[in-house]
Short mmCIF file of C-alpha atoms in Angstrom, two decimals:
data_model
loop_
_atom_site.label_atom_id
_atom_site.label_comp_id
_atom_site.label_asym_id
_atom_site.label_seq_id
_atom_site.Cartn_x
_atom_site.Cartn_y
_atom_site.Cartn_z
CA MET C 15 47.89 28.01 -11.28
CA ARG C 16 46.02 27.91 -14.55
CA HIS C 17 42.37 28.10 -15.44
CA ILE C 18 40.75 27.00 -18.71
CA VAL C 19 37.59 28.50 -20.17
CA ARG C 20 35.83 26.52 -22.91
CA GLY C 21 35.55 28.16 -26.28
CA GLU C 22 36.88 27.72 -29.80
CA ARG C 23 40.36 29.24 -29.87
CA ALA C 24 42.90 29.47 -27.03
CA GLY C 25 44.85 32.50 -25.82
CA ARG C 26 46.58 33.37 -22.52
CA GLN C 27 45.83 36.04 -19.91
CA ARG C 28 47.62 36.82 -16.61
CA ASN C 29 45.68 38.11 -13.61
CA ALA C 30 47.54 41.23 -12.44
CA ARG C 31 46.30 40.75 -8.89
CA THR C 32 46.95 37.06 -8.29
CA GLY C 33 49.53 36.29 -10.92
CA ALA C 34 47.44 33.29 -12.00
CA GLU C 35 47.59 32.43 -15.66
CA THR C 36 44.42 31.49 -17.56
CA ILE C 37 44.05 29.74 -20.92
CA VAL C 38 41.17 31.51 -22.66
CA TYR C 39 39.11 30.05 -25.52
CA LEU C 40 37.73 32.87 -27.63
CA LYS C 41 34.08 33.05 -28.80
CA GLN C 42 32.97 31.74 -25.45
CA THR C 43 29.44 30.47 -24.95
CA ARG C 44 27.12 31.68 -22.24
CA GLU C 45 27.56 28.43 -20.39
CA THR C 46 31.36 28.67 -20.38
CA THR C 47 32.95 27.61 -17.13
CA ALA C 48 36.50 28.13 -15.86
CA TYR C 49 38.34 25.05 -14.67
CA PRO C 50 41.60 25.17 -12.67
CA CYS C 51 44.37 23.49 -14.54
CA ASN C 52 47.85 23.02 -13.10
CA ARG C 53 50.72 22.71 -15.52
CA PRO C 54 51.15 18.96 -15.09
CA PHE C 55 47.57 18.47 -16.27
CA VAL C 56 47.70 20.60 -19.42
CA PRO C 57 47.45 17.44 -21.56
CA ILE C 58 44.14 16.61 -19.87
CA CYS C 59 42.84 20.04 -20.83
CA ALA C 60 43.87 19.35 -24.42
CA VAL C 61 42.06 16.00 -24.30
CA HIS C 62 39.02 17.79 -22.96
CA GLY C 63 39.00 20.09 -25.97
CA ALA C 64 39.50 17.14 -28.30
CA TYR C 65 36.56 15.43 -26.63
CA LEU C 66 34.36 18.43 -27.31
CA ARG C 67 35.46 18.40 -30.95
CA SER C 68 34.82 14.63 -31.13
CA VAL C 69 31.26 15.15 -29.86
CA GLY C 70 30.61 17.40 -32.83
CA LEU C 71 32.10 14.80 -35.17
CA TRP C 72 30.02 12.05 -33.56
CA ARG C 73 26.87 14.05 -34.08
CA LYS C 74 27.76 14.46 -37.76
CA VAL C 75 28.38 10.70 -38.05
CA MET C 76 25.05 9.92 -36.39
CA LYS C 77 23.25 12.34 -38.69
CA LEU C 78 24.89 10.75 -41.74
CA THR C 79 23.99 7.27 -40.46
CA ALA C 80 20.38 8.33 -39.95
CA ASN C 81 20.27 9.70 -43.49
CA LEU C 82 21.71 6.48 -44.89
CA LEU C 83 19.18 4.38 -42.97
CA THR C 84 16.37 6.57 -44.22
CA ALA C 85 17.64 6.14 -47.78
CA ALA C 86 17.83 2.35 -47.31
CA VAL C 87 14.24 2.25 -46.06
CA LEU C 88 13.12 4.33 -49.04
CA VAL C 89 14.94 2.00 -51.46
CA LEU C 90 13.27 -1.01 -49.83
CA ALA C 91 9.87 0.68 -50.03
CA ILE C 92 10.44 1.49 -53.71
CA HIS C 93 11.50 -2.14 -54.29
CA VAL C 94 8.25 -3.38 -52.74
CA VAL C 95 6.12 -0.90 -54.68
CA LEU C 96 7.81 -1.71 -57.99
CA ALA C 97 7.59 -5.45 -57.34
CA GLN C 98 3.87 -5.15 -56.67
CA SER C 99 3.22 -2.75 -59.56
CA THR C 100 5.11 -4.78 -62.18
CA PRO C 101 2.83 -7.70 -63.12
CA ALA C 102 4.54 -11.09 -62.80
CA PHE C 103 1.90 -13.16 -64.58
CA HIS C 104 -0.85 -13.01 -67.21
CA VAL C 105 -4.40 -14.12 -66.40
CA ASP C 106 -7.10 -15.48 -68.73
CA VAL C 107 -10.59 -15.65 -67.24
CA LYS C 108 -13.35 -17.94 -68.40
CA GLY C 109 -16.51 -19.45 -66.94
CA LYS C 110 -18.94 -18.57 -64.19
CA GLY C 111 -19.53 -19.56 -60.60
CA LYS C 112 -17.13 -20.08 -57.71
CA ALA C 113 -13.55 -18.98 -58.22
CA MET C 114 -10.83 -21.43 -59.33
CA ILE C 115 -7.22 -20.34 -59.93
CA LEU C 116 -5.05 -22.61 -62.09
CA ILE C 117 -1.24 -22.30 -62.09
CA PRO C 118 0.92 -24.14 -64.66
CA GLY C 119 4.36 -25.57 -64.06
CA LEU C 120 7.88 -24.58 -65.09
CA SER C 121 8.01 -23.15 -68.63
CA SER C 122 4.40 -24.13 -69.22
CA SER C 123 1.58 -22.09 -70.68
CA GLY C 124 -1.80 -21.74 -69.01
CA GLU C 125 -3.04 -23.71 -72.02
CA VAL C 126 -2.02 -26.82 -70.11
CA TRP C 127 -5.33 -26.34 -68.24
CA ASN C 128 -7.56 -26.13 -71.35
CA SER C 129 -9.29 -29.45 -70.73
CA THR C 130 -9.65 -28.65 -67.02
CA VAL C 131 -11.27 -25.31 -67.80
CA ALA C 132 -13.60 -26.98 -70.31
CA ARG C 133 -14.75 -29.40 -67.61
CA TYR C 134 -15.35 -26.89 -64.81
CA GLN C 135 -16.24 -23.60 -66.50
CA ASP C 136 -19.99 -24.12 -66.11
CA ASN C 137 -19.66 -24.17 -62.32
CA TYR C 138 -16.42 -22.28 -61.72
CA ARG C 139 -15.03 -18.99 -62.90
CA CYS C 140 -11.54 -20.08 -63.95
CA TYR C 141 -8.57 -17.73 -63.59
CA VAL C 142 -5.76 -19.27 -65.64
CA LEU C 143 -2.22 -17.97 -65.05
CA THR C 144 0.84 -17.97 -67.28
CA LEU C 145 3.92 -16.72 -65.45
CA ASP C 146 6.07 -14.02 -66.99
CA GLY C 147 9.01 -15.41 -68.92
CA PHE C 148 7.22 -18.71 -69.65
CA ALA C 149 5.81 -19.92 -72.98
CA GLY C 150 6.24 -16.64 -74.82
CA GLN C 151 5.21 -14.27 -72.05
CA PRO C 152 7.61 -11.31 -71.68
CA ARG C 153 10.21 -11.64 -68.96
CA TRP C 154 9.36 -10.01 -65.64
CA THR C 155 11.25 -6.73 -65.31
CA GLY C 156 10.76 -5.98 -61.63
CA PRO C 157 13.66 -5.55 -59.21
CA GLY C 158 15.41 -8.32 -57.34
CA ASP C 159 15.67 -12.04 -57.97
CA ASP C 160 12.83 -13.28 -55.74
CA PHE C 161 10.54 -14.00 -58.70
CA LEU C 162 8.43 -16.76 -57.13
CA ASN C 163 7.88 -14.74 -53.95
CA VAL C 164 6.67 -11.84 -56.09
CA VAL C 165 4.29 -14.16 -57.98
CA ARG C 166 2.94 -15.45 -54.66
CA ASP C 167 2.42 -11.99 -53.18
CA GLN C 168 0.91 -10.55 -56.36
CA LEU C 169 -1.47 -13.49 -56.56
CA ALA C 170 -2.63 -12.80 -52.99
CA ALA C 171 -3.18 -9.16 -53.97
CA TYR C 172 -5.05 -10.28 -57.10
CA ILE C 173 -7.40 -12.37 -54.95
CA ASP C 174 -8.16 -9.32 -52.81
CA LYS C 175 -8.52 -6.91 -55.73
CA ASN C 176 -10.98 -9.16 -57.56
CA HIS C 177 -12.87 -10.11 -54.38
CA LEU C 178 -12.31 -13.83 -54.88
CA ASP C 179 -13.83 -15.65 -51.92
CA HIS C 180 -11.50 -18.51 -50.89
CA PRO C 181 -10.88 -19.74 -54.45
CA VAL C 182 -9.90 -23.29 -55.26
CA ILE C 183 -6.18 -23.26 -56.13
CA VAL C 184 -5.00 -25.83 -58.67
CA GLY C 185 -1.28 -26.08 -59.35
CA HIS C 186 0.86 -28.40 -61.44
CA SER C 187 4.53 -29.00 -60.59
CA LEU C 188 6.06 -25.54 -59.96
CA GLY C 189 2.48 -24.27 -59.89
CA GLY C 190 1.68 -26.74 -57.12
CA PHE C 191 4.66 -25.46 -55.16
CA LEU C 192 3.35 -21.91 -55.58
CA ALA C 193 -0.11 -22.98 -54.45
CA LEU C 194 1.34 -24.42 -51.24
CA ASP C 195 3.46 -21.32 -50.64
CA LEU C 196 0.43 -19.07 -51.16
CA ALA C 197 -1.64 -21.11 -48.71
CA GLU C 198 1.13 -21.03 -46.09
CA LYS C 199 1.69 -17.28 -46.26
CA TYR C 200 -1.96 -16.29 -46.80
CA PRO C 201 -4.02 -19.10 -45.23
CA ASP C 202 -7.16 -16.98 -44.89
CA LYS C 203 -7.33 -16.11 -48.59
CA VAL C 204 -7.50 -19.57 -50.19
CA GLY C 205 -9.91 -22.46 -50.42
CA PRO C 206 -9.22 -26.14 -51.18
CA LEU C 207 -5.90 -26.96 -52.87
CA VAL C 208 -5.40 -29.40 -55.75
CA ILE C 209 -1.69 -30.18 -56.06
CA VAL C 210 -0.67 -32.04 -59.22
CA ASP C 211 2.64 -33.88 -58.85
CA ALA C 212 4.45 -31.34 -56.66
CA LEU C 213 6.32 -31.52 -53.36
CA PRO C 214 6.94 -28.96 -50.60
CA PHE C 215 10.70 -29.55 -50.91
CA SER C 216 11.56 -31.06 -54.26
CA ALA C 217 15.31 -30.99 -53.63
CA HIS C 218 14.87 -33.71 -51.01
CA ALA C 219 13.56 -36.08 -53.65
CA TRP C 220 15.70 -34.89 -56.57
CA MET C 221 19.04 -34.29 -54.89
CA ASN C 222 18.79 -36.28 -51.67
CA VAL C 223 19.41 -33.30 -49.36
CA ASP C 224 17.72 -32.67 -46.03
CA SER C 225 17.80 -28.88 -45.86
CA ALA C 226 17.65 -25.85 -48.12
CA ASP C 227 21.20 -24.91 -47.13
CA GLY C 228 22.43 -28.24 -48.43
CA VAL C 229 21.23 -27.57 -51.97
CA LYS C 230 22.12 -23.90 -52.50
CA GLY C 231 25.46 -24.62 -54.13
CA MET C 232 24.03 -27.16 -56.57
CA ALA C 233 21.01 -24.97 -57.31
CA ALA C 234 23.22 -21.95 -57.97
CA GLY C 235 25.36 -24.00 -60.34
CA LEU C 236 22.29 -25.19 -62.22
CA ARG C 237 20.98 -21.64 -62.55
CA SER C 238 24.34 -20.39 -63.80
CA ARG C 239 24.59 -23.19 -66.33
CA ILE C 240 21.15 -22.46 -67.78
CA ALA C 241 21.73 -18.71 -67.90
CA GLY C 242 25.14 -19.20 -69.50
CA GLU C 243 23.90 -21.34 -72.38
CA THR C 244 23.69 -19.83 -75.82
CA ASP C 245 20.26 -19.84 -77.44
CA ALA C 246 21.40 -22.69 -79.65
CA GLU C 247 22.63 -24.74 -76.69
CA TYR C 248 19.42 -24.11 -74.77
CA ALA C 249 17.31 -25.14 -77.76
CA ALA C 250 19.37 -28.28 -78.31
CA TYR C 251 18.88 -29.35 -74.70
CA VAL C 252 15.14 -28.73 -74.84
CA ASN C 253 14.76 -30.62 -78.12
CA SER C 254 16.71 -33.57 -76.73
CA GLY C 255 13.96 -34.21 -74.19
CA ALA C 256 16.56 -35.15 -71.60
CA THR C 257 14.40 -33.72 -68.82
CA THR C 258 10.87 -33.76 -70.21
CA ARG C 259 10.44 -36.80 -72.45
CA SER C 260 9.65 -39.06 -69.50
CA MET C 261 7.05 -36.58 -68.23
CA VAL C 262 4.36 -37.26 -70.83
CA THR C 263 3.36 -40.24 -72.97
CA SER C 264 2.22 -39.03 -76.40
CA ASP C 265 4.52 -37.47 -78.97
CA ALA C 266 2.01 -34.70 -79.67
CA ASP C 267 1.91 -33.63 -76.02
CA PHE C 268 5.70 -33.79 -75.85
CA ALA C 269 5.95 -31.52 -78.89
CA ARG C 270 3.59 -29.04 -77.21
CA ILE C 271 5.67 -29.00 -74.02
CA LYS C 272 8.87 -28.49 -76.02
CA GLU C 273 7.34 -25.55 -77.85
CA TRP C 274 6.53 -23.85 -74.53
CA GLU C 275 10.06 -24.47 -73.30
CA LEU C 276 11.62 -23.05 -76.45
CA ARG C 277 9.52 -19.89 -76.09
CA SER C 278 10.50 -19.46 -72.43
CA ASP C 279 13.20 -17.08 -71.21
CA LYS C 280 16.08 -19.22 -70.00
CA GLN C 281 17.10 -16.75 -67.27
CA THR C 282 13.58 -16.88 -65.82
CA VAL C 283 13.60 -20.67 -66.02
CA GLY C 284 16.88 -20.83 -64.12
CA ASP C 285 15.72 -18.31 -61.51
CA ALA C 286 12.43 -20.12 -60.92
CA MET C 287 14.17 -23.49 -60.57
CA TYR C 288 16.63 -22.01 -58.10
CA ASP C 289 13.89 -20.38 -56.02
CA MET C 290 11.95 -23.63 -55.80
CA LEU C 291 14.94 -25.85 -55.05
CA VAL C 292 16.26 -23.72 -52.18
CA THR C 293 12.86 -23.26 -50.51
CA ASP C 294 11.61 -25.84 -48.02
CA LEU C 295 7.90 -25.42 -47.35
CA ARG C 296 7.60 -28.43 -45.04
CA PRO C 297 8.08 -26.61 -41.70
CA GLU C 298 5.10 -24.30 -42.29
CA LEU C 299 2.60 -26.75 -43.79
CA GLY C 300 0.69 -26.62 -40.52
CA HIS C 301 -0.28 -23.03 -41.34
CA ILE C 302 -2.54 -24.30 -44.12
CA HIS C 303 -6.12 -24.48 -42.86
CA THR C 304 -7.77 -25.90 -45.97
CA PRO C 305 -8.06 -29.47 -47.35
CA ILE C 306 -5.43 -30.56 -49.86
CA LEU C 307 -5.62 -33.15 -52.65
CA VAL C 308 -2.21 -34.31 -53.87
CA MET C 309 -2.05 -36.34 -57.08
CA GLY C 310 1.37 -37.87 -57.60
CA THR C 311 3.01 -40.00 -60.29
CA TRP C 312 5.74 -42.60 -60.38
CA ILE C 313 6.03 -44.51 -63.68
CA GLY C 314 7.78 -41.61 -65.43
CA LEU C 315 10.18 -41.31 -62.51
CA ALA C 316 11.01 -45.00 -62.78
CA GLU C 317 11.82 -44.53 -66.46
CA ALA C 318 13.95 -41.43 -65.80
CA ALA C 319 15.82 -43.29 -63.05
CA GLN C 320 16.18 -46.35 -65.30
CA GLN C 321 14.47 -48.47 -62.68
CA PRO C 322 11.77 -51.11 -63.20
CA ALA C 323 8.22 -49.81 -62.63
CA SER C 324 7.78 -52.21 -59.72
CA PRO C 325 5.60 -52.18 -56.59
CA THR C 326 8.77 -51.51 -54.60
CA PHE C 327 9.52 -48.36 -56.58
CA ARG C 328 5.89 -47.23 -56.28
CA SER C 329 5.99 -47.71 -52.51
CA ALA C 330 9.16 -45.65 -52.26
CA ILE C 331 7.54 -42.76 -54.16
CA LEU C 332 4.40 -42.94 -52.03
CA LYS C 333 6.54 -42.88 -48.89
CA GLU C 334 8.28 -39.70 -50.14
CA PHE C 335 4.95 -37.96 -50.71
CA GLU C 336 3.59 -39.04 -47.34
CA GLY C 337 6.73 -37.95 -45.52
CA GLN C 338 6.85 -34.53 -47.15
CA TYR C 339 3.17 -33.79 -46.49
CA ALA C 340 3.16 -35.15 -42.94
CA GLY C 341 2.88 -31.63 -41.55
CA ALA C 342 -0.42 -30.99 -43.36
CA PRO C 343 -3.01 -33.17 -41.63
CA GLN C 344 -5.87 -32.39 -44.06
CA THR C 345 -4.04 -33.92 -47.01
CA THR C 346 -5.25 -36.75 -49.25
CA ILE C 347 -2.53 -38.36 -51.37
CA VAL C 348 -3.23 -40.53 -54.40
CA LEU C 349 -0.82 -41.92 -57.01
CA ALA C 350 -1.66 -42.25 -60.70
CA ASP C 351 -0.62 -45.67 -61.98
CA HIS C 352 -1.04 -44.95 -65.70
CA ALA C 353 0.11 -41.35 -66.05
CA ARG C 354 3.37 -39.50 -66.07
CA HIS C 355 4.04 -36.00 -64.73
CA PHE C 356 1.41 -34.31 -66.93
CA ILE C 357 -1.48 -36.30 -65.49
CA MET C 358 -4.12 -34.10 -67.12
CA TYR C 359 -2.74 -35.20 -70.53
CA ASP C 360 -1.92 -38.83 -69.86
CA ASP C 361 -4.97 -39.97 -67.88
CA PRO C 362 -7.66 -37.26 -67.89
CA GLN C 363 -10.40 -39.69 -66.84
CA TRP C 364 -8.56 -40.61 -63.63
CA PHE C 365 -7.48 -37.01 -63.08
CA PHE C 366 -11.02 -35.64 -63.25
CA ALA C 367 -12.44 -38.48 -61.14
CA GLN C 368 -10.07 -37.54 -58.30
CA MET C 369 -10.72 -33.83 -58.67
CA ASP C 370 -14.51 -34.21 -58.95
CA ALA C 371 -14.71 -36.26 -55.75
CA PHE C 372 -12.46 -33.85 -53.85
CA LEU C 373 -14.39 -30.73 -54.92
CA LYS C 374 -17.69 -32.39 -54.06
CA ALA C 375 -16.43 -33.27 -50.59
CA HIS C 376 -14.79 -29.84 -50.11
CA PRO C 377 -16.73 -27.21 -52.07
CA ALA C 378 -15.23 -23.75 -52.41
CA ALA C 379 -16.81 -20.79 -50.62
#
């Protein structure tokens, strides 16, 4: 008969009285116990020792895993801190009164709002944004590729830091998308929204897809193409007006828009377009508690699509706007019949008439 005593190193002893043989593990612990072990079951004893060694290994693995998880959490925390501490936009402030935040569109300067600020600065303190990487602003250098989410979250923090009480948010194009995203994620921080020719899910209208997953491949290809262009190729495309010429009527305004594009960082432009295209804000529009004015356009779209500017085309565009904003019950939608995408340039009289009436009916806090 054999006995086994747990320890670290095995040796053998024979009991002079009984003749029983014992396998002894040296450096025994106080809790060591002897177990009978017949010869046929020696392998089980070996497994038992291996098990004890495996427990020690398992504890080391668990400790290493815990350390790795802790490191991952720290990296994430640093990412968040750096993202919040690295400014993602520049702000110019002018005027007095209730707060109004104005966000320009893709590649645009905050100067696009100059006439709007001139109209409202006597009654509103206007906070005019220009996003990093656009129109000569330095490219954002924070971590990650979620640029628009960082802009949104930093803008919410800016509202808190400056004690802005439910400011009016005015956004054009990409800026309108950001205004909607801000109001969805931070509904208690914002006042009335003025959305200038922007949709909650632009890829549905532009690329005829029904979900964000359906556009990721195309959006990624577009971003790669823009980022991969040489400076000369990028400038040639901008100067051609292939995308922007149908967005504004006068040559002078077109030249201004081209200048902003040429001074924009193409990587930031591609990233921002990708972020917007693959984000569908429609499911969470119901989170917005504030009234929304949406000013849309259609004649420039008809030209870009090489379609006649007919009542049928207008109706189709209006249907798209109404369908996309169906989840936001406090929305008023109007279409400009004499303006292209930059409504504030093409038909300022109509633009301000709509905005004046909306702000009078829904004053900011």
